[in-house]
Structure formats: C-alpha cells, structure tokens
Short mmCIF file of C-alpha atoms and ligand atoms in Angstrom, two decimals:
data_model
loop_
_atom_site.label_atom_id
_atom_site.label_comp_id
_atom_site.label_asym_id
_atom_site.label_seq_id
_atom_site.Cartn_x
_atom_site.Cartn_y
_atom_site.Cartn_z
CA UNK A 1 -44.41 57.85 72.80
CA UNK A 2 -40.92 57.75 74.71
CA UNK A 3 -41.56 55.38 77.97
CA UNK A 4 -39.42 56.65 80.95
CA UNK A 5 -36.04 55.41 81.60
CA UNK A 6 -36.31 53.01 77.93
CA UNK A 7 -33.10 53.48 76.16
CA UNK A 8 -33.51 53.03 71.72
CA UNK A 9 -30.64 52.92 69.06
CA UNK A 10 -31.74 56.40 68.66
CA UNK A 11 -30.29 57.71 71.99
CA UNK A 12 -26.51 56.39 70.65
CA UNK A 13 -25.27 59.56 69.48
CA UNK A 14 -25.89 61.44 73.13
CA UNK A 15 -24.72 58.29 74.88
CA UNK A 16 -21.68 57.76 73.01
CA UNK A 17 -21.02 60.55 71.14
CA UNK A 18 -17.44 59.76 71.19
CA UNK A 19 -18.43 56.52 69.37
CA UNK A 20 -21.40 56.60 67.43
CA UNK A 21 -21.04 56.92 63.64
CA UNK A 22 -23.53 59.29 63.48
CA UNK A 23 -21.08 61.67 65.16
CA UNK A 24 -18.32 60.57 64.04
CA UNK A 25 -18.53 60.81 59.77
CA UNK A 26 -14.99 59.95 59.52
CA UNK A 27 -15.34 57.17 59.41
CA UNK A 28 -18.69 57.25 57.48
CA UNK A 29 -21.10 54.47 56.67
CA UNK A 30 -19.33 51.36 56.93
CA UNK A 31 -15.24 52.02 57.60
CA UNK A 32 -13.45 50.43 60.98
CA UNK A 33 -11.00 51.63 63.07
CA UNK A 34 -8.11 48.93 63.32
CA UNK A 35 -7.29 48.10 66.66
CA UNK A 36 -3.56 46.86 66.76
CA UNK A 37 -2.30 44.69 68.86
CA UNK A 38 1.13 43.76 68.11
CA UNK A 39 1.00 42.64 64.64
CA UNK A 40 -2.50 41.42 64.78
CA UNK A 41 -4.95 44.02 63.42
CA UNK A 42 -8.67 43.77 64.55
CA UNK A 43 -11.12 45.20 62.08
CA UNK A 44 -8.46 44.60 59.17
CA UNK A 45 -8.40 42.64 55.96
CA UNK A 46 -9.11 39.41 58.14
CA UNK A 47 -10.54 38.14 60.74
CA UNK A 48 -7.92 37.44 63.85
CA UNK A 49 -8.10 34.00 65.74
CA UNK A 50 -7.35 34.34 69.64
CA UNK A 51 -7.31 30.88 70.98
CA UNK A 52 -5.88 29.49 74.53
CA UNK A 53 -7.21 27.94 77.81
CA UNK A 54 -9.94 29.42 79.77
CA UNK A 55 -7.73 29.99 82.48
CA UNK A 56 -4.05 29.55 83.34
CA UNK A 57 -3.54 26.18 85.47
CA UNK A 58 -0.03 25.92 85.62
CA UNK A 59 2.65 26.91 83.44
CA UNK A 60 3.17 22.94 81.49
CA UNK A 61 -0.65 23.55 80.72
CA UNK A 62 -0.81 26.73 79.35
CA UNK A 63 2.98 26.17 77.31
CA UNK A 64 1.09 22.84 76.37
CA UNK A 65 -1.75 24.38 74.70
CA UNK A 66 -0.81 27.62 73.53
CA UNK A 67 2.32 26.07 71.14
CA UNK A 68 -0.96 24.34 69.85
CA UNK A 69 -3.22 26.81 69.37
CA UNK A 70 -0.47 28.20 67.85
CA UNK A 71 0.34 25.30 65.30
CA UNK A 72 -3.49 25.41 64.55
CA UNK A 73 -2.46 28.66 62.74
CA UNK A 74 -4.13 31.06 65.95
CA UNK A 75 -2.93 34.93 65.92
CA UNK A 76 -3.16 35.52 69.31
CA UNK A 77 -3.63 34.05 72.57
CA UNK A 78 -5.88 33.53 75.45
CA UNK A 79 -5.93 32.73 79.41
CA UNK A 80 -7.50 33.79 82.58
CA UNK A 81 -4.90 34.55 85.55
CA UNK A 82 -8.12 35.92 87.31
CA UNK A 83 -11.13 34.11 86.82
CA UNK A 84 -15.08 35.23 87.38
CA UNK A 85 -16.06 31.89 88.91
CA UNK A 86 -19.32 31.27 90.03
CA UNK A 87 -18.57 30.19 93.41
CA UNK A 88 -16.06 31.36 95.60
CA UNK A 89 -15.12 27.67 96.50
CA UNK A 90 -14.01 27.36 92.78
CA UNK A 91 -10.49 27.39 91.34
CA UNK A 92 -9.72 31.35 91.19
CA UNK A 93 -7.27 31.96 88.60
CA UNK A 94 -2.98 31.64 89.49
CA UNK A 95 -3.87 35.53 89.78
CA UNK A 96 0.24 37.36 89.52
CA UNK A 97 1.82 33.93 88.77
CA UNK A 98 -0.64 33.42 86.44
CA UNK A 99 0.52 36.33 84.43
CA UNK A 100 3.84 35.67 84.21
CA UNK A 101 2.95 32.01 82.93
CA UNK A 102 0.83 33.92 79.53
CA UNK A 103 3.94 36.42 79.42
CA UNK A 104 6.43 33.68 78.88
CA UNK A 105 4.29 32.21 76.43
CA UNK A 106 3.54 35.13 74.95
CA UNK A 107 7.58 35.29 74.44
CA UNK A 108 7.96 31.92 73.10
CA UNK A 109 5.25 31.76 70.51
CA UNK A 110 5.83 35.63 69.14
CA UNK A 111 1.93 36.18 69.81
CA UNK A 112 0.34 38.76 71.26
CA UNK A 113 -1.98 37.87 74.96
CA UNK A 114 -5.22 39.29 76.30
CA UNK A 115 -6.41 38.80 79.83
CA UNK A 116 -9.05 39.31 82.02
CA UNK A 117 -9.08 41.99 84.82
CA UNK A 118 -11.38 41.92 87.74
CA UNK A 119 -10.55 44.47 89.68
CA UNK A 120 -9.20 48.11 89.44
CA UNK A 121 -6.57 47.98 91.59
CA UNK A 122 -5.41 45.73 89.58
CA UNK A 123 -5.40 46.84 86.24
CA UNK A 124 -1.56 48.40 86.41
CA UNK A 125 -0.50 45.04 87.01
CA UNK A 126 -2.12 43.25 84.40
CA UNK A 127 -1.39 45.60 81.83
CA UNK A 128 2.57 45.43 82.75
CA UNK A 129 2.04 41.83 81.34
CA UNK A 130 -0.74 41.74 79.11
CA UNK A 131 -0.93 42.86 75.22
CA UNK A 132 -4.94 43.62 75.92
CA UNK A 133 -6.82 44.01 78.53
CA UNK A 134 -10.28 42.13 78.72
CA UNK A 135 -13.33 43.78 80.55
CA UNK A 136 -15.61 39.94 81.00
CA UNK A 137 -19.42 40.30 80.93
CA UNK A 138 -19.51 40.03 84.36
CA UNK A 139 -17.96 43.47 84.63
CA UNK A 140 -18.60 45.47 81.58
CA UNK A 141 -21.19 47.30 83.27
CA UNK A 142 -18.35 48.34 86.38
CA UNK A 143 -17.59 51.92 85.60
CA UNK A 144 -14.84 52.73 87.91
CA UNK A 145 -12.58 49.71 86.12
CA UNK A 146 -13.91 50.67 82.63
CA UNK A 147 -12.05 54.36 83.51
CA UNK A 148 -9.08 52.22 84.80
CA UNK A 149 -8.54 50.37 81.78
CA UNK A 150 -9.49 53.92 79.62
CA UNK A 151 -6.22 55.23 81.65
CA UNK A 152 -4.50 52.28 80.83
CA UNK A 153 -2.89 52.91 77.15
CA UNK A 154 -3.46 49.22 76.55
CA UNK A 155 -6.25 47.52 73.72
CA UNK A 156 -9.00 47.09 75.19
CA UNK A 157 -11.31 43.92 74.68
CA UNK A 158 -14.98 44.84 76.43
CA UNK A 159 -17.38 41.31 76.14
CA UNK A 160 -21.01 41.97 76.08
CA UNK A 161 -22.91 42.02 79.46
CA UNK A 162 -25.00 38.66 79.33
CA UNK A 163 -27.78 40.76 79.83
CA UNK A 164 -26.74 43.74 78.24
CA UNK A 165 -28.73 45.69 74.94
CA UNK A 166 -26.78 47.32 72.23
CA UNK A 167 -27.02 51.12 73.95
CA UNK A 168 -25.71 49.50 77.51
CA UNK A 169 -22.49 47.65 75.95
CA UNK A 170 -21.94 50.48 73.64
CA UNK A 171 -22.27 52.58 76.85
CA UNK A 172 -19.57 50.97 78.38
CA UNK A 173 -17.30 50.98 75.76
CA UNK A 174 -18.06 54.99 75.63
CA UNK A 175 -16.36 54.95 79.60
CA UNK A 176 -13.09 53.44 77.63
CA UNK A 177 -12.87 56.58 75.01
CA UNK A 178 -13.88 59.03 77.28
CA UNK A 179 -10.20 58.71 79.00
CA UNK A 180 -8.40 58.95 75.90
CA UNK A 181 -8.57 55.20 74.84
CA UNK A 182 -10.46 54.20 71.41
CA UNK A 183 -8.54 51.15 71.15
CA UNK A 184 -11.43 49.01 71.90
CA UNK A 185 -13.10 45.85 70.50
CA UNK A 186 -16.01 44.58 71.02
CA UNK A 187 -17.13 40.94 71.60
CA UNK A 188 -20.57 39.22 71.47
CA UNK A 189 -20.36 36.62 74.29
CA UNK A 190 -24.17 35.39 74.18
CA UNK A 191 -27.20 36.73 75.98
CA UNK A 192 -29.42 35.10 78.65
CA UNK A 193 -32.51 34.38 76.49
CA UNK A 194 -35.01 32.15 76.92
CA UNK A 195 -35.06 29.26 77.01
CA UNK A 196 -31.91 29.58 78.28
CA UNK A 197 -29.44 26.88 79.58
CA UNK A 198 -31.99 24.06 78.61
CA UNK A 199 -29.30 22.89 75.62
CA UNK A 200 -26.48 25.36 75.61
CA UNK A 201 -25.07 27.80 78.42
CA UNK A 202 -26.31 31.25 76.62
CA UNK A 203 -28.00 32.21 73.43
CA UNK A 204 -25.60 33.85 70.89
CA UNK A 205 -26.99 36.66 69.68
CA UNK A 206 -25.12 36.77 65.99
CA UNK A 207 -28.07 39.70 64.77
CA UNK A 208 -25.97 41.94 66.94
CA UNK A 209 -23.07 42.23 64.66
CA UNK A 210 -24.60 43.88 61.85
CA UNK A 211 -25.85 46.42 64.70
CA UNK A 212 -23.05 46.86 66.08
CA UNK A 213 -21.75 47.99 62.61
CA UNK A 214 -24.01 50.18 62.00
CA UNK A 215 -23.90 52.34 65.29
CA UNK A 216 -20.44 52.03 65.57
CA UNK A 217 -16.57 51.67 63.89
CA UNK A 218 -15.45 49.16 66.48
CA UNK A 219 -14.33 46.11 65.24
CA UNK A 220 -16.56 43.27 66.66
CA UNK A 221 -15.69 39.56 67.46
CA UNK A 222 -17.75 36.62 68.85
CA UNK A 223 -16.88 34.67 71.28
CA UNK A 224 -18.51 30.76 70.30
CA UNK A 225 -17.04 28.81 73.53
CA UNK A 226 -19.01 30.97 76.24
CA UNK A 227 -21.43 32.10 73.78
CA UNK A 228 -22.81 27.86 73.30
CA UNK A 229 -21.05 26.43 76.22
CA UNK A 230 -20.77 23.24 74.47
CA UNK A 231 -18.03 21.77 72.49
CA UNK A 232 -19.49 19.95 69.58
CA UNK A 233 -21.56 23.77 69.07
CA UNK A 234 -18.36 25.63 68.52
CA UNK A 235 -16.93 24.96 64.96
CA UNK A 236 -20.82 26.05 63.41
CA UNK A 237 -21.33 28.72 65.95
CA UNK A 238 -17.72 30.47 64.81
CA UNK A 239 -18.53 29.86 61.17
CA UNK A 240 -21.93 31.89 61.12
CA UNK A 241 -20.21 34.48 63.15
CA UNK A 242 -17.66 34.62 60.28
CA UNK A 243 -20.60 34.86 57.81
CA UNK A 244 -22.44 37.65 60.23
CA UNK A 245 -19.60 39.75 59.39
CA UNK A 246 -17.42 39.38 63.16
CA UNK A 247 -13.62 40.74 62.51
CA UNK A 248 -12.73 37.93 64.17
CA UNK A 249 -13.19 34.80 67.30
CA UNK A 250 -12.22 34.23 70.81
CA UNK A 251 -12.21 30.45 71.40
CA UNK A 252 -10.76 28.42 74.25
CA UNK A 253 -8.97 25.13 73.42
CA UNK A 254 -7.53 21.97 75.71
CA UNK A 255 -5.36 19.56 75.51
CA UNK A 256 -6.37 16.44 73.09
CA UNK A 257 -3.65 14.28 74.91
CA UNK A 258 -5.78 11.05 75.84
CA UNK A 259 -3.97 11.31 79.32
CA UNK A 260 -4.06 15.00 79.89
CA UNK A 261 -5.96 16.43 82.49
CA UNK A 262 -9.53 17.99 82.37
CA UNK A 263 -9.28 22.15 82.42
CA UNK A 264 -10.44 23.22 85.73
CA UNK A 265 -13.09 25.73 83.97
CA UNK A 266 -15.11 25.21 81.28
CA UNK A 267 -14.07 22.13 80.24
CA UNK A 268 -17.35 21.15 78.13
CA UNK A 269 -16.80 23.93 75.96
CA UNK A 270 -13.22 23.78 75.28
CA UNK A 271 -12.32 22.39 71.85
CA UNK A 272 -8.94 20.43 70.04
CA UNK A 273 -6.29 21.70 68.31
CA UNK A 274 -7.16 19.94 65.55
CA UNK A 275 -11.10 21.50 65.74
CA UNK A 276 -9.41 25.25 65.77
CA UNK A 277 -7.14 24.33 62.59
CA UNK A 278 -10.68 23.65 61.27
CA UNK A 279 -12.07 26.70 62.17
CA UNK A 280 -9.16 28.58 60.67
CA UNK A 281 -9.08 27.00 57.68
CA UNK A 282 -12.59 27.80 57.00
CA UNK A 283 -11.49 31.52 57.67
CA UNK A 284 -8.27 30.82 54.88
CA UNK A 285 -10.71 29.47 52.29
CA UNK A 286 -13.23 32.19 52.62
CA UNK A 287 -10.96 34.79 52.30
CA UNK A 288 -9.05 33.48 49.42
CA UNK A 289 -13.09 33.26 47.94
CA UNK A 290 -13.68 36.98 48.68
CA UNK A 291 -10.04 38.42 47.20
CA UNK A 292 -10.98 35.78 43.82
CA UNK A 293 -14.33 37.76 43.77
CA UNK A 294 -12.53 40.71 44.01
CA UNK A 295 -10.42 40.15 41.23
CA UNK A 296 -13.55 39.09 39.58
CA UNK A 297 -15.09 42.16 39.42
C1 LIG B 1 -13.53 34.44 79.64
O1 LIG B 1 -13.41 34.77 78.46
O2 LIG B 1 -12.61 33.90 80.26
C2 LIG B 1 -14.81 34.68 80.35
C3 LIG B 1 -14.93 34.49 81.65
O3 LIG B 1 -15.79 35.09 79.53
P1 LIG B 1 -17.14 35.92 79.86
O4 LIG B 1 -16.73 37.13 80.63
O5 LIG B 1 -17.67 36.21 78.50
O6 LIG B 1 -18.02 34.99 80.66
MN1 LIG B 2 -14.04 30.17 80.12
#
C-alpha cells in the first residue's frame, strides 16, 4: 500500500534523478564524486577536518583560533559572518565585515573557508569571499536560495534539516544540481529525536551515512559540535562518525587561553585546540591502519 503524500528511498531516482545512483551508474555501487575545494578534496583518500569558531566575533578572535585550528593539523576552516540565532535579540553575525575577517584568515593560514548564507540576496556576496558556501539546517529546505547557491559556481556544503528524512535533504541537494552545480557535500548535523534536548542539543543520526552512500555519490560529513551540543560529547561523537564511514568533520573550536573570552554562540559545544589535534590524530592513525591493510592484502 502507498499512503498519500509518504515519501520512501524508493521515490529517489524521480526526486533526484540528477543524483541518485540508481540513475546515475557512473559512478556505480559505491564510487564518490570529489568535491574540491582548493586543495582539500571531500570524498577523497581521507577524511578533511574543517575546524573554526561558530561565528566570527572580531577579527583577534577568529586570527586567534583559526592559526590554532590550524596548528591542530585542520584542512580547512570555519566561521559564521551570518548567524541563524534563535532570537533576534542575539548576537547576529559581523555579517560583510565578518567576511572579510575569514578572508584574511583564509590568506594567512593557506586554507580554504566555508560560510553560512542566509539569505539570497546575499549569496553573490558571500561567495566573492568564501571558498564554499554553506546552506545551515535551518534553510536547507529554502528553495529559492538552494537555486542561488546552484547559480553560484561555488562548493556547496547543504547540512541536514533537523527534521529532515533522507528523500527531503537529498531533495534539496537535487535544487543545487539542477542549476548546473554537483559540487555538493552533504553533512549530518543531528535530528530532533526524542528524547531530545534532555542530555545533548540533537540526536546524531550516524545510521544515515551508510544511506546516504547508498542513494547517492556525495561525499558526506558529520558535523559532532551541533550534532551533541556538548563539549566533552565531541571527540567520541567524531570518532564513530569516522568509523560510520563520513569523508570527513565540521567541528567548532575556542580559545583555551584561561583569560580569553567565552564565544558568543555555542560556547558549550566548542572544543580546544588541543581536543581537535586529538581528533585528527585519531583520523592519521586510522588511515595509516587502512593503507598497512592494504598492503596486507
Ligand atoms: C553552523 O554550522 O554554524 C550552524 C548554525 O549549524 P546548523 O545549521 O547545523 O545549526
Ligand atoms: Mn554554532
């Protein structure tokens, strides 16, 4: 029986037929398309570490934390000029200013920056400073800036909606390659589940990347920081999305400086320097495990 309006796995290939493996046997069962951005490549022999503030404060902040992230051994960086908050009473973003900040820093640490935009009108100007473009969950379901970004010629990264199924998000990222643009990747942000918020901020769905796999030859990443909402959660949470098979992370960092400031968003879920060089180690040993087993064989 087919209930009205319910949307199953089997419905990909007319939803995003641009997409969907099924139509698509190029890239058969189990190849990805690498997304490039810069030098990093998505979907490649390793998984790519994007680390940074949640957003931009001011430009001594962001140069702060992104020469760490970058010490920690990060590929590419992070930072919100315009920022989805909650309340409208809340710190916004630096918005244009903002951009110019992750630009220089972009400049002086050789790695590549994604950003969020908000708001179509907008998207020209983000992508004049931006390496990638990110589509936040709050948004991925907003078609007319999913077409913008499409036009854009940019990477794009599209989070999960935090209420979004596999057909929706993969729905959305069908609006992106419909103008032209296949240069997406995905990211599993958590879901609102239940119980939800009772001991972290969302539930993160890590079953979704083998689904996404299969439907699909986006590259997939998981963002732990949103995706827990706590701090002490992140290191695991990034390490079983390494073992679920994510081509990489999206983690936001802080200052460790006993005097610094608090980040103005998300601060409970930000993590040290010294916790992302964990994290990447982890990623360093495991690969140098999988090329030994290689050899191996
Ligand atoms: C972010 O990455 O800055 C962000 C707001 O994330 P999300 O859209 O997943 O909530
Ligand atoms: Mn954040």
């Amino acid at each position: 029986m087919k209930i009205a309006g319910k949307v199953e796995t089997d419905d990909l290939p007319r939803i995003c037929p641009l997409l969907s493996r099924k139509t698509n046997p190029r890239y058969g069962q189990a190849q990805t398309r690498v997304v490039q951005v810069g030098s990093v490549r998505f979907g490649g022999e390793r998984p790519v570490v994007i680390a940074g503030p949640c957003a931009v404060e001011s430009r001594e902040q962001t140069l702060e934390v992104v020469r760490a992230v970058k010490g920690s051994g990060a590929d590419m960086l992070r930072g919100g000029a315009y920022k989805p908050r909650t309340s409208p009473h809340d710190f916004q973003g630096l918005g244009l200013e903002g951009l110019k900040i992750l630009r220089e820093a972009s400049r002086e640490t050789g790695l590549p920056v994604v950003t969020e935009v908000m708001d179509p009108r907008l998207v020209e100007q983000v992508a004049e400073h931006a390496d990638m473009l990110q589509v936040g969950s709050r948004n991925m379901q907003n078609y007319p800036l999913l077409v913008e970004v499409g036009r854009a010629r940019k990477p794009v990264l599209l989070k999960r909606g935090m209420a979004a199924g596999l057909c929706e998000w993969l729905g959305a990222a069908e609006y992106i390659a419909n103008e032209g643009n296949f240069d997406i990747v995905l990211c599993e942000r958590g879901i609102k589940a239940y119980p939800n918020g009772e001991y972290s901020r969302y539930s993160l769905d890590l079953n979704v990347i083998p689904a996404v796999k299969g439907e699909t030859f986006l590259p997939v990443i998981v963002d732990p920081s949103h995706a827990t909402g706590v701090s002490a959660m992140v290191e695991g949470a990034s390490r079983a999305a390494i073992e679920f098979g994510a081509h990489g992370l999206i983690i936001e960092v802080a200052s460790d400086r006993l005097d610094a400031a608090p980040p103005k968003c998300d601060a409970a879920q930000a993590i040290s320097p010294r916790t992302l060089r964990k994290i990447i180690h982890y990623i360093d040993v495991r690969q140098e495990q999988l090329i030994a087993a290689v050899h191996a064989a």
